[in-house]
GROMACS .gro file of C-alpha atoms in nm:
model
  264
    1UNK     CA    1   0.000   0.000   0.000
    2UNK     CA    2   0.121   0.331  -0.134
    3UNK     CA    3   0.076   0.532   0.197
    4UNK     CA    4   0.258   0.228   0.440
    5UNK     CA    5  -0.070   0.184   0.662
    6UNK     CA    6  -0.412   0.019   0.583
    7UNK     CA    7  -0.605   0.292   0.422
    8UNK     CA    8  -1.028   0.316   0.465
    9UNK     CA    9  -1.078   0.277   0.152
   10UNK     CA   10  -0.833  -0.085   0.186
   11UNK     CA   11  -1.058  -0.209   0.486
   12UNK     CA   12  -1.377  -0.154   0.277
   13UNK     CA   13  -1.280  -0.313  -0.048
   14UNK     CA   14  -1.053  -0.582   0.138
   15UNK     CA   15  -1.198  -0.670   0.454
   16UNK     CA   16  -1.348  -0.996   0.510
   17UNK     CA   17  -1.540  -1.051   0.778
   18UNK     CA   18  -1.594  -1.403   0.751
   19UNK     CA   19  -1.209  -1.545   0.722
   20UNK     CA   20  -1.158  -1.264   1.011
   21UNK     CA   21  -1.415  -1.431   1.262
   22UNK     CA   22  -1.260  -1.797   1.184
   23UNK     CA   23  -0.918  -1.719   1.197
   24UNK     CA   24  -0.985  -1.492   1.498
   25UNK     CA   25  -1.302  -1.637   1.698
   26UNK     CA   26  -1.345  -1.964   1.630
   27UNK     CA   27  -1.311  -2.102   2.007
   28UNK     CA   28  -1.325  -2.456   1.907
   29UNK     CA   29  -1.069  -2.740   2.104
   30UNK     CA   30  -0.781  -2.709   1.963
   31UNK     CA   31  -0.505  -2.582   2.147
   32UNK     CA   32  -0.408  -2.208   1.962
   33UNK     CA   33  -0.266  -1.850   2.081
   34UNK     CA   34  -0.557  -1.719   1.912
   35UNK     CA   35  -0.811  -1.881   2.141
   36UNK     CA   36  -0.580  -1.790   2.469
   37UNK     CA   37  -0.612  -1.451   2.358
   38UNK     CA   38  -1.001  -1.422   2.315
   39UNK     CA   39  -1.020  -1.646   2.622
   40UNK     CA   40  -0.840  -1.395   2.820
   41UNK     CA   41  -0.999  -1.070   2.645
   42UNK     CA   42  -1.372  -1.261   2.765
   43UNK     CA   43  -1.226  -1.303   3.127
   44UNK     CA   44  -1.102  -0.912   3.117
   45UNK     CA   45  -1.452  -0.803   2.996
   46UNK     CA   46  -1.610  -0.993   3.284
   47UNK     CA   47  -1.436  -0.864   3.556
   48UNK     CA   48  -1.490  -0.495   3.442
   49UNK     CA   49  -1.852  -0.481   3.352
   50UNK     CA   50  -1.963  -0.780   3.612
   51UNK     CA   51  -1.697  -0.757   3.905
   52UNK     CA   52  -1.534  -0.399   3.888
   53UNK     CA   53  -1.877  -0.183   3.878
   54UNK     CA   54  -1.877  -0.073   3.511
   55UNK     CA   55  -2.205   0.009   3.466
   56UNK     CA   56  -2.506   0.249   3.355
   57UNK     CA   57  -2.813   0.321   3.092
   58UNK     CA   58  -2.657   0.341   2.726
   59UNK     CA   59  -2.310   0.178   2.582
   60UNK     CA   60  -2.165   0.248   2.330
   61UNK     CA   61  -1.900  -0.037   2.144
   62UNK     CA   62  -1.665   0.139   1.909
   63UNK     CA   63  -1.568  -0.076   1.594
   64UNK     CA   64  -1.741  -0.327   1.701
   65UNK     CA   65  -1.631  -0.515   1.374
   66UNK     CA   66  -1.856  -0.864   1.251
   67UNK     CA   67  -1.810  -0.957   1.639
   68UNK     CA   68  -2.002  -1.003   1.920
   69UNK     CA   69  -1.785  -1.124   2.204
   70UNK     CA   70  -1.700  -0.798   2.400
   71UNK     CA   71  -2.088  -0.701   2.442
   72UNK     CA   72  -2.187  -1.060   2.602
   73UNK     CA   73  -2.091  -0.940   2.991
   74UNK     CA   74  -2.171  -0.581   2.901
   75UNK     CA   75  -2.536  -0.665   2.808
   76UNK     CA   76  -2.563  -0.757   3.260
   77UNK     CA   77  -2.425  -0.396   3.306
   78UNK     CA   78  -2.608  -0.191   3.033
   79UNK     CA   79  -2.964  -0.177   2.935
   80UNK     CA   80  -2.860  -0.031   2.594
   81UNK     CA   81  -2.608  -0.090   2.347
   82UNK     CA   82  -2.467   0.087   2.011
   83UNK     CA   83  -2.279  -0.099   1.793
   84UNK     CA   84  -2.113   0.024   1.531
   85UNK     CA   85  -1.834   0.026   1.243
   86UNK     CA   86  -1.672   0.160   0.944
   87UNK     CA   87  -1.670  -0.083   0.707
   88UNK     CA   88  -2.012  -0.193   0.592
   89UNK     CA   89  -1.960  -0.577   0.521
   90UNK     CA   90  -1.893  -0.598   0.904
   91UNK     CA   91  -2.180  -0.430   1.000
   92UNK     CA   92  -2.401  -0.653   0.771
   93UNK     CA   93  -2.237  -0.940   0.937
   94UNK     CA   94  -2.354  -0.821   1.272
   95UNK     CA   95  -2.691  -0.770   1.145
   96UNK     CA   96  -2.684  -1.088   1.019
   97UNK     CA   97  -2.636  -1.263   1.376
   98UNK     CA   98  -2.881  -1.020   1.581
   99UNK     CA   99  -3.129  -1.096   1.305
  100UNK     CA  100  -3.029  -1.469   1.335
  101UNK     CA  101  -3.049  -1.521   0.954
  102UNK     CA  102  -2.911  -1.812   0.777
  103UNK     CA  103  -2.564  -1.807   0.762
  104UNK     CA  104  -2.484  -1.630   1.056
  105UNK     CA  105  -2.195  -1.715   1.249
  106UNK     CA  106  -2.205  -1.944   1.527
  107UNK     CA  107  -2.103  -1.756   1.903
  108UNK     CA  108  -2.217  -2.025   2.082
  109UNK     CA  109  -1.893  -2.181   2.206
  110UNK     CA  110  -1.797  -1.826   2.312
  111UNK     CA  111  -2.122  -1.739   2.471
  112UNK     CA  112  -2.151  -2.077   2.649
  113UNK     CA  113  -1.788  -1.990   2.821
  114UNK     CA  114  -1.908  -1.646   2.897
  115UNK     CA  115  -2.186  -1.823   3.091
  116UNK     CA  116  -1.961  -2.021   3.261
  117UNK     CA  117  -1.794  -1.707   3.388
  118UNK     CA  118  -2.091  -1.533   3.501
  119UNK     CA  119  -2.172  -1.882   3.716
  120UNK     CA  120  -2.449  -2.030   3.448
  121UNK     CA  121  -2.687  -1.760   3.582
  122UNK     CA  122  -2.868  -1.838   3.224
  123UNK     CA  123  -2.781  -2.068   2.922
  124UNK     CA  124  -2.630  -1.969   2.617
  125UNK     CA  125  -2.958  -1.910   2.387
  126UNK     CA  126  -3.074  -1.701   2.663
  127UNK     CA  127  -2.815  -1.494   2.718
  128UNK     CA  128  -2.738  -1.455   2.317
  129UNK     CA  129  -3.153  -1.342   2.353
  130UNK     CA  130  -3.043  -1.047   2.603
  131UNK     CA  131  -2.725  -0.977   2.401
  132UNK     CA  132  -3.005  -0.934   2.065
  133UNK     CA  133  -3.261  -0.701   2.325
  134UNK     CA  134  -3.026  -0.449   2.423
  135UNK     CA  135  -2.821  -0.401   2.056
  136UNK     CA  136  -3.075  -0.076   2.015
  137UNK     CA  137  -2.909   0.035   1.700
  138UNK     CA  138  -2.625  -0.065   1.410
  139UNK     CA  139  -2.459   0.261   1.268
  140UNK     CA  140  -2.178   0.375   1.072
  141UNK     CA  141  -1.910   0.519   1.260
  142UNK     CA  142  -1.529   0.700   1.206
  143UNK     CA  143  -1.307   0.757   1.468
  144UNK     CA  144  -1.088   1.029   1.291
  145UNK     CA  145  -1.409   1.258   1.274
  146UNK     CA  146  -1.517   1.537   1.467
  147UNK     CA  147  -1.848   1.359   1.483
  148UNK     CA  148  -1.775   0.992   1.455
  149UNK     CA  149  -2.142   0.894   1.406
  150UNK     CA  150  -2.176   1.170   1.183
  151UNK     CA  151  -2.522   1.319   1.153
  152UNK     CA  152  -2.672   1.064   1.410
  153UNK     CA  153  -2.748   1.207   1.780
  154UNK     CA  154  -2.738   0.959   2.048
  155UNK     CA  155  -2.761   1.059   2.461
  156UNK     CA  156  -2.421   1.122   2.600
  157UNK     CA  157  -2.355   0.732   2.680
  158UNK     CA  158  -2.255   0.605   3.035
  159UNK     CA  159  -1.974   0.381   2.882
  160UNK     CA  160  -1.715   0.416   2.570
  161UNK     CA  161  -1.583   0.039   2.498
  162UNK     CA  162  -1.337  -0.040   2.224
  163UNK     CA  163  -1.201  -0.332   2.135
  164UNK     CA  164  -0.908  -0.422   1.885
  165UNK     CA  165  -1.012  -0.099   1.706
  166UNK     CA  166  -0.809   0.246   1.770
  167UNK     CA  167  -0.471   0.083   1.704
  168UNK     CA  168  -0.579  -0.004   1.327
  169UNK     CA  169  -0.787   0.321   1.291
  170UNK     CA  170  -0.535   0.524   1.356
  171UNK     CA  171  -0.177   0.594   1.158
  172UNK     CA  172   0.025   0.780   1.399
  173UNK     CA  173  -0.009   0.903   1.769
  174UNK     CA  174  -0.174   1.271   1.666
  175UNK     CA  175  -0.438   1.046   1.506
  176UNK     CA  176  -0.505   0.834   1.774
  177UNK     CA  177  -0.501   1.080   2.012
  178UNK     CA  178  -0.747   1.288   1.788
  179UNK     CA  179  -0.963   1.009   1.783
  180UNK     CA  180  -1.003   0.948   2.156
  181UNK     CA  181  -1.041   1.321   2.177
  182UNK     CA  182  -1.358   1.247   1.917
  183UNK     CA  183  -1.510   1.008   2.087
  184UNK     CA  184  -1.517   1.198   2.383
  185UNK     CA  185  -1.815   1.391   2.228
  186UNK     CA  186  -1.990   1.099   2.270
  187UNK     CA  187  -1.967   1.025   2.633
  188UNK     CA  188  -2.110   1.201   2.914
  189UNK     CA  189  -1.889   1.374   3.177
  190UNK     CA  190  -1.711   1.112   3.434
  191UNK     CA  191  -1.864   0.834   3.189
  192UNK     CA  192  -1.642   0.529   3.127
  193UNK     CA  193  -1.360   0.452   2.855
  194UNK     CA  194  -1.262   0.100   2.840
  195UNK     CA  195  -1.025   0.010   2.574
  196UNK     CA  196  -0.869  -0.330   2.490
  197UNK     CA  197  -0.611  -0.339   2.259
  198UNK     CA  198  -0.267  -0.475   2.127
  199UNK     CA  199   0.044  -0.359   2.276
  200UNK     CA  200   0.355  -0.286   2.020
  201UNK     CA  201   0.209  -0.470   1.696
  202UNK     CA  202   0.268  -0.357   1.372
  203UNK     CA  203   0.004  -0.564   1.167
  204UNK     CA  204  -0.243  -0.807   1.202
  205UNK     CA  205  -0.272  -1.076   0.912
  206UNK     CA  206  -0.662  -1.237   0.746
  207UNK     CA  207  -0.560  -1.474   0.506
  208UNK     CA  208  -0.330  -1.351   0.270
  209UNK     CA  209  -0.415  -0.976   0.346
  210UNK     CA  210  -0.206  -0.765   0.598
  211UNK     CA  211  -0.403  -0.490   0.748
  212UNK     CA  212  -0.176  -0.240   0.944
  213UNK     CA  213  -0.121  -0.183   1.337
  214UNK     CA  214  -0.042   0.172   1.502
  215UNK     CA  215   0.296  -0.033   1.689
  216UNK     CA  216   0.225   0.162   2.073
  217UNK     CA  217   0.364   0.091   2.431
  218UNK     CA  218   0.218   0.105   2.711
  219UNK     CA  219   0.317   0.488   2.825
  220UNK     CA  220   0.243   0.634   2.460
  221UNK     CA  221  -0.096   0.498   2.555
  222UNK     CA  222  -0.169   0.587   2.896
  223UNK     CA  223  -0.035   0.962   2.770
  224UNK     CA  224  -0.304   0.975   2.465
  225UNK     CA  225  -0.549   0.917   2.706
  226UNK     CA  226  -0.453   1.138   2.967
  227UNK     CA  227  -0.387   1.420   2.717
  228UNK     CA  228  -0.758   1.320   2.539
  229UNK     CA  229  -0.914   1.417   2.883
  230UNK     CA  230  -0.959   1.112   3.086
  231UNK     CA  231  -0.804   1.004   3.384
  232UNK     CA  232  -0.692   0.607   3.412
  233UNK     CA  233  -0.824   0.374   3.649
  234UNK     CA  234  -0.709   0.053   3.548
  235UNK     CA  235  -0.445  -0.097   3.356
  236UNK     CA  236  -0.408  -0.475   3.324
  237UNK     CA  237  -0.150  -0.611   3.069
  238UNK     CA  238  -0.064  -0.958   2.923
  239UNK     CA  239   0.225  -1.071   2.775
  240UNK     CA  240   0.002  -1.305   2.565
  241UNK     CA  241   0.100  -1.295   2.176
  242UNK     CA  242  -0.093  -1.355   1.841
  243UNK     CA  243   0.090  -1.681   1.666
  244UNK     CA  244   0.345  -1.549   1.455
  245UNK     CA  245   0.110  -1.581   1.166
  246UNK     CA  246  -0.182  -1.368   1.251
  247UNK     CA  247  -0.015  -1.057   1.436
  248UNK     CA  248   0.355  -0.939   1.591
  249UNK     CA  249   0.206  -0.779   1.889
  250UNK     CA  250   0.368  -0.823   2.223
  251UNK     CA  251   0.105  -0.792   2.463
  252UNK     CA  252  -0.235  -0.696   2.540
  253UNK     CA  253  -0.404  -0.432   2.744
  254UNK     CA  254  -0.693  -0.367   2.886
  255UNK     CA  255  -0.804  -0.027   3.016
  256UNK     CA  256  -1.045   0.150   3.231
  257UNK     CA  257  -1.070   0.577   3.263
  258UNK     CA  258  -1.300   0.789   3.281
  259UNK     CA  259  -1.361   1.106   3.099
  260UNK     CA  260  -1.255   1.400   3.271
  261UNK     CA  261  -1.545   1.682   3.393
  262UNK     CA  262  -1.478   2.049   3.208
  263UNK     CA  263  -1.413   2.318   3.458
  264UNK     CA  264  -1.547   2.637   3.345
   0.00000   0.00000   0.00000
């Protein structure tokens, strides 16, 4: 690619949801980094929206991508959800799965072991039922806008959650940065901001396509945030890696702030 990173334009013509979810999210038996990883990214988002108090009215998920996964303990904590996403063939895909249309892919190894977590409280049909009820609405969204939902209005939301997102929105720290700054328009004052994302990865592989990584360390990250108005109140990180095959990251975080309250 002319520019070096994955251009828009890229994710919408080359994007494919489908190899993405197998390669990424199929949390089968077999023994695999990538199923460590979304194993410990389900175990993260349990403890903040069921043990750690994240909680409130309206969330909304950032680049939510064709996936599901990071809204299945959020739905206990939130009666609403936004999802949303750039490139259209992902959010067809999640329409696809809240409609439950043929074809749809199939969450329910990952929202059986969710259940599990949450101490079988309800079964997996049920709970992908509650997921389905609070989804409110699909949109379009774009980090590096002003408005990232564009012309759509929403209520200042309780809760910002992005997962797997910023680091392949965004080209360089300014951008990323800029974008955090963005999507504070969204969220109310002292609202959460939980972000889960690679640590010092420079791409991310779907078959035979290689979609670009903004390659950050922990401290360029906790200073974006801090600078985009939000304080920090958790920081978790993994040394858990990607197999060398699908991504050259060397870690994972997770994240909790809050977004700061203007003085006058």
């Amino acid at each position: 690619m002319e520019s070096g990173f994955t251009t828009k334009d890229t994710y919408l013509s080359h994007f494919n949801p489908r190899e993405y979810l197998e390669k990424y999210y199929s949390f089968g038996s077999r023994h695999s980094a990538e199923n460590q990883i979304l194993g410990y990214l389900l175990k993260e988002l349990f403890k903040i929206f069921c043990l750690d108090g994240v909680k409130g009215n309206l969330l909304i998920d950032i680049g939510s991508g064709p996936t599901i996964y990071q809204l299945l303990s959020a739905c206990e904590s939130f009666k609403e959800i936004v999802a949303t996403d750039y490139t259209d063939q992902n959010l067809q895909e999640l329409e696809r799965w809240l409609k439950k249309e043929p074809g749809a892919f199939d969450w329910s190894p990952v929202v059986n072991y969710v259940c599990e977590l949450e101490g079988n409280r309800i079964q997996g049909p049920e709970k992908e039922e509650k997921l389905r009820r609070a989804v409110k609405q699909v949109l379009k969204c774009d980090v590096t806008q002003r408005q990232p939902l564009g012309p759509v209005s929403l209520p200042p939301a309780d809760c910002l959650l992005t997962t797997l997102c910023l680091h392949a929105a965004c080209p360089d720290l300014p951008t990323y940065r800029g974008a955090l700054e963005n999507l504070g328009s969204l969220l109310k004052p002292g609202g959460f901001l939980v972000i889960v994302d690679v640590l010092r990865s420079s791409y991310y592989m779907i078959g035979e396509q290689r979609f670009s990584s903004l390659s950050l360390g922990r401290e360029a990250v906790e200073a974006a945030v801090k600078e985009a108005g939000y304080t920090i109140e958790r920081f978790e990180v993994t040394q858990q890696r990607y197999s060398p095959t699908a991504a050259d990251n060397e870690g994972i975080f997770s994240l909790v702030g809050r977004k700061l309250s203007k003085t006058v």
